[in-house]
XYZ file of N, CA, C and O in Angstrom:
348
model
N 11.917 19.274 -34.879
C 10.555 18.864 -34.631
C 10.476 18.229 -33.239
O 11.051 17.172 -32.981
N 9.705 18.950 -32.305
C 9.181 18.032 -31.130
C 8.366 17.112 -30.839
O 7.195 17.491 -30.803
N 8.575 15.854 -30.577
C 8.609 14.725 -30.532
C 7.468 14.663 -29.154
O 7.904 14.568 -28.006
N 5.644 14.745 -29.514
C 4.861 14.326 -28.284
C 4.692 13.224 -28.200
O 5.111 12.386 -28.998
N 3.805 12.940 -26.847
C 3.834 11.692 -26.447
C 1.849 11.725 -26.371
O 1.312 12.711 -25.866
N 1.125 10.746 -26.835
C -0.270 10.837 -26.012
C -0.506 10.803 -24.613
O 0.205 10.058 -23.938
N -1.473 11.553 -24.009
C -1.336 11.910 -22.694
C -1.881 10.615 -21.979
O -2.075 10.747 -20.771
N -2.169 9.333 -22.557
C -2.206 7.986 -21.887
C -0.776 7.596 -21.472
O -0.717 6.736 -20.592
N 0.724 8.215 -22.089
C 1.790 7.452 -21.630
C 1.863 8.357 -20.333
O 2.205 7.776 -19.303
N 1.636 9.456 -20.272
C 2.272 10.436 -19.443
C 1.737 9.336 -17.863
O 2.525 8.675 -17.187
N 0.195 9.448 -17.630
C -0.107 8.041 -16.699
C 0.575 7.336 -16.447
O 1.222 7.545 -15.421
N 0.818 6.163 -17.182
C 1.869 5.136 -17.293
C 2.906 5.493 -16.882
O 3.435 4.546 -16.300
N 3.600 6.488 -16.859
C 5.108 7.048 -16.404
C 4.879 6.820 -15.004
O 5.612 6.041 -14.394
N 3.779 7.521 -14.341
C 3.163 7.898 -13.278
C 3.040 6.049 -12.466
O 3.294 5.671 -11.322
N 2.669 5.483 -13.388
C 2.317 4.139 -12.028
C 3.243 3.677 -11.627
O 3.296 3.676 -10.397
N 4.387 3.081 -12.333
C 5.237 2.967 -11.198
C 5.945 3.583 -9.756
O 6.419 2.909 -8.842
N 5.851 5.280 -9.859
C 6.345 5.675 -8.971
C 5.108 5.898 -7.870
O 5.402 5.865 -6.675
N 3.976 6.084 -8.201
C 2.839 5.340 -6.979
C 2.916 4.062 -6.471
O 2.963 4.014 -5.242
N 2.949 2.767 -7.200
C 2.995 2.059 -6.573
C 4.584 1.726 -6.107
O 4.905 0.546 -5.965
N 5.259 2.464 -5.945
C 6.804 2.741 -5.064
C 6.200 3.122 -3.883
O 6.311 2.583 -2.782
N 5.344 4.403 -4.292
C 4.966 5.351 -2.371
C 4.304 4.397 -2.153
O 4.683 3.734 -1.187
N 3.594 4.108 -2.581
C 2.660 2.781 -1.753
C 2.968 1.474 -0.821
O 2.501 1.130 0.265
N 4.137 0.769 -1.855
C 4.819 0.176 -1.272
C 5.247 0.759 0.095
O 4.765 0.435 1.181
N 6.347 1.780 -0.147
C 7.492 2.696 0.576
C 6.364 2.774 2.059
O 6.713 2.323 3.150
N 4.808 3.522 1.777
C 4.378 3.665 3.064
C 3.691 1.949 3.950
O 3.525 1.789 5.159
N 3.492 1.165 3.090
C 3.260 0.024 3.903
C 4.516 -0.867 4.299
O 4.494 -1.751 5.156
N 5.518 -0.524 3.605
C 6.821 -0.831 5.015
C 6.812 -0.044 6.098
O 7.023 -0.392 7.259
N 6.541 1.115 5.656
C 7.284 1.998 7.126
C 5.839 1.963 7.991
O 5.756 2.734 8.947
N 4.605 1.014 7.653
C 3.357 1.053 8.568
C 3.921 -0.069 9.561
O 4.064 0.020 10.780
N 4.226 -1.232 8.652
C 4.890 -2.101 9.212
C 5.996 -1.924 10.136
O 6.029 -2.782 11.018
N 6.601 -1.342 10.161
C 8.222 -1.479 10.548
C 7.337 -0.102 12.092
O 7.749 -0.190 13.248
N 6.391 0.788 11.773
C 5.884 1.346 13.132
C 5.310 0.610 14.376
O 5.511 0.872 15.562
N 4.525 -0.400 13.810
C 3.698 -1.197 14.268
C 4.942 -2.527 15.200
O 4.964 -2.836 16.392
N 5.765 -2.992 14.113
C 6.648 -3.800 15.114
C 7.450 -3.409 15.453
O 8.231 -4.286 15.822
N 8.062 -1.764 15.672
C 8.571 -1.300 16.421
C 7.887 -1.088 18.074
O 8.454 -0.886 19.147
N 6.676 -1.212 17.781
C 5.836 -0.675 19.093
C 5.707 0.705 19.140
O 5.632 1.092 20.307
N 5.648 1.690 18.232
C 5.945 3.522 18.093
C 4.200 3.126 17.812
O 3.509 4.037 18.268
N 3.551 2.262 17.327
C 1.862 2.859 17.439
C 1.633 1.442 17.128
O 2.197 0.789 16.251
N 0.581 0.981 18.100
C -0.693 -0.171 18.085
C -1.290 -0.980 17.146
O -1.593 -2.170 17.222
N -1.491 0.213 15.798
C -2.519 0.113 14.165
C -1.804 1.508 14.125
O -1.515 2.461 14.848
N -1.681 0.988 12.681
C -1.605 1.799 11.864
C -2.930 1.325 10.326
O -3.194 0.263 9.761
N -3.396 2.647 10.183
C -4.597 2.122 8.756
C -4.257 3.126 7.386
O -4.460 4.333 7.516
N -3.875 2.738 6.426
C -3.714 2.828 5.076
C -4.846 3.360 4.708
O -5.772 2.549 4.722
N -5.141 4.501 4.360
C -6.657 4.848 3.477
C -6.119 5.156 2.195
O -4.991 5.648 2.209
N -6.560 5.014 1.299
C -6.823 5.566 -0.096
C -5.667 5.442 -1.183
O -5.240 6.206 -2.050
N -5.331 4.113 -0.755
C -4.346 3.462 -2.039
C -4.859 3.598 -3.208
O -6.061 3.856 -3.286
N -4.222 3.484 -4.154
C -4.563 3.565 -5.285
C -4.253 2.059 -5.967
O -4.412 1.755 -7.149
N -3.740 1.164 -4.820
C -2.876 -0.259 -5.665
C -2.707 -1.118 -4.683
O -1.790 -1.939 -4.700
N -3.865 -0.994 -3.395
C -4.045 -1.554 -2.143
C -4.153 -3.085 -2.355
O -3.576 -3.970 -1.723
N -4.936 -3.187 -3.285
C -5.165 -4.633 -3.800
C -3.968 -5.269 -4.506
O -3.915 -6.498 -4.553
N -3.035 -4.554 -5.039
C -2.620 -5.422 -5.699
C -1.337 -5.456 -4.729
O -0.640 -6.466 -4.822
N -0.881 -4.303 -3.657
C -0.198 -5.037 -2.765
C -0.272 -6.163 -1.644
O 0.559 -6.815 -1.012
N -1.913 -6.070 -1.705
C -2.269 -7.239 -0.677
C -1.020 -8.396 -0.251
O -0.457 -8.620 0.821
N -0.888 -8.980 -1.573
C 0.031 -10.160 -1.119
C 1.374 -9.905 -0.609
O 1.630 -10.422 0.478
N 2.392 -9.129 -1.242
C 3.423 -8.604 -0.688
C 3.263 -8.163 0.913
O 3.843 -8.662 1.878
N 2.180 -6.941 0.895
C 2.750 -6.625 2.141
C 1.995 -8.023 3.200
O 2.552 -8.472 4.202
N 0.923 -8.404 2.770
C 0.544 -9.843 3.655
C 1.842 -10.286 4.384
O 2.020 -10.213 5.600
N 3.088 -10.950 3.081
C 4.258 -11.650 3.619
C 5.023 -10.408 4.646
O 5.433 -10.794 5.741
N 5.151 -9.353 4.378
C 5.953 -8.290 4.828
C 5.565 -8.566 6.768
O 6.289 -8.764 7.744
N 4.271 -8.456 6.597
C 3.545 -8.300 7.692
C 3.745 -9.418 8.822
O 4.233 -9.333 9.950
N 3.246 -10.395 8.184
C 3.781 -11.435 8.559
C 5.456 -11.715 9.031
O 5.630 -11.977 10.221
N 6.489 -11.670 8.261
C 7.609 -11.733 8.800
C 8.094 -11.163 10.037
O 8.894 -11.640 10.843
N 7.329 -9.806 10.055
C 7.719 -8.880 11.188
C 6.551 -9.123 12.425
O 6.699 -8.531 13.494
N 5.435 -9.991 12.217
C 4.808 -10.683 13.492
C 4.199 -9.064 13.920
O 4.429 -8.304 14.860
N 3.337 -9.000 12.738
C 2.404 -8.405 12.647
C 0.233 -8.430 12.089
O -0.552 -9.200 12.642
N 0.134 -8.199 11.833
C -1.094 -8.331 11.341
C -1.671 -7.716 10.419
O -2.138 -6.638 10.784
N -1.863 -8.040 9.096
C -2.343 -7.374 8.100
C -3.679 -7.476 7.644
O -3.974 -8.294 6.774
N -4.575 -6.662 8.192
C -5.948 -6.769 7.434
C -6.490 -5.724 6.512
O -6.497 -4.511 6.723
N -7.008 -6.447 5.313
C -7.269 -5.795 4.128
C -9.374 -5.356 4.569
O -10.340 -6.098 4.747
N -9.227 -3.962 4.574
C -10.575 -3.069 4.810
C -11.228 -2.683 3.027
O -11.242 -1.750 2.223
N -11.664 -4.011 3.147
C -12.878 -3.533 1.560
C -13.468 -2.176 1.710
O -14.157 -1.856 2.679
N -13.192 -1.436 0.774
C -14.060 -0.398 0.906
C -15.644 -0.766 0.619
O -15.921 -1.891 0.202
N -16.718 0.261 0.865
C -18.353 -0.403 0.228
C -18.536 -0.418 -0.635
O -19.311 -1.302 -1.000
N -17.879 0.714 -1.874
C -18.008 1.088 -3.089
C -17.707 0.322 -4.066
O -18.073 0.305 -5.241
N -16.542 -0.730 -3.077
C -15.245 -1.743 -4.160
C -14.592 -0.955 -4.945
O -14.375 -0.973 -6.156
N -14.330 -0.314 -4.168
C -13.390 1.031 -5.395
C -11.755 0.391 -4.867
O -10.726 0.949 -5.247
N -11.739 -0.387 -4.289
C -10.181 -0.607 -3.529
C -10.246 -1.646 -2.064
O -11.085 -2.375 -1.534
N -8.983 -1.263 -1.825
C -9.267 -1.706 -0.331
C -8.105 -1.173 0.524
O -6.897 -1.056 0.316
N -8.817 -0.926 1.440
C -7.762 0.260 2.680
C -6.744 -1.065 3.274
O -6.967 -2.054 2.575
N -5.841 -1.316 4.211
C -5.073 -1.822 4.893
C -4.658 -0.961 6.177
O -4.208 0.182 6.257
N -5.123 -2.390 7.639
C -4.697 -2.104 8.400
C -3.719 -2.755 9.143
O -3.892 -3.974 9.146
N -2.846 -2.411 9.714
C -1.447 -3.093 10.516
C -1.637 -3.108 11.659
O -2.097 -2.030 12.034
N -1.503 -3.853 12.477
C -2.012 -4.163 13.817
C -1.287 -5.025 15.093
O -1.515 -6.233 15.033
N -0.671 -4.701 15.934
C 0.174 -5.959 16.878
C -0.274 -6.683 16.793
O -1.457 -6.570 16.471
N 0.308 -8.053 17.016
C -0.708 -9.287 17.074
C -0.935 -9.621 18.317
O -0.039 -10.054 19.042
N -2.077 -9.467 18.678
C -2.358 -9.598 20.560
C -1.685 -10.997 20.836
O -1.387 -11.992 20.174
N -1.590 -10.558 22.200
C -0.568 -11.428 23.509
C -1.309 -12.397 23.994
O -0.865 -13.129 24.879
């Protein structure tokens, strides 16, 4: 007998490894930005923008950068942008 699952877990399987890429791409926005390889970098269409806010905030910060969180209008989320911190 095969053993299903309801298609609400199959999701659930699914969020952690989004909010991995998510993570995964707001280091490497970070780590562009204080490399000096680009100016801003902007995050569109997280799916978990908000709830990395605080993490990458500190991330951002350590590396003497700038993290600003772009409300979308809808409040469906919020974009993130990375930014040098002017001279």
């Amino acid at each position: 007998m095969t053993e299903t699952r309801p298609q609400g877990d199959h999701v659930n399987d699914a969020v952690p490894a989004v909010i991995e890429r998510e993570l995964r791409m707001v280091r490497e926005a970070i780590a562009m930005v204080a490399s000096g390889y680009a100016p801003r970098v902007t995050l569109a269409g997280l799916h978990f923008g908000e709830a990395l806010l605080e993490q990458a905030t500190g991330w951002a910060t350590a590396e003497g950068v700038r993290l600003t969180p772009l409300w979308r209008t809808d409040e469906a989320g919020v974009d993130l942008a990375i930014e040098a911190e002017r001279r």
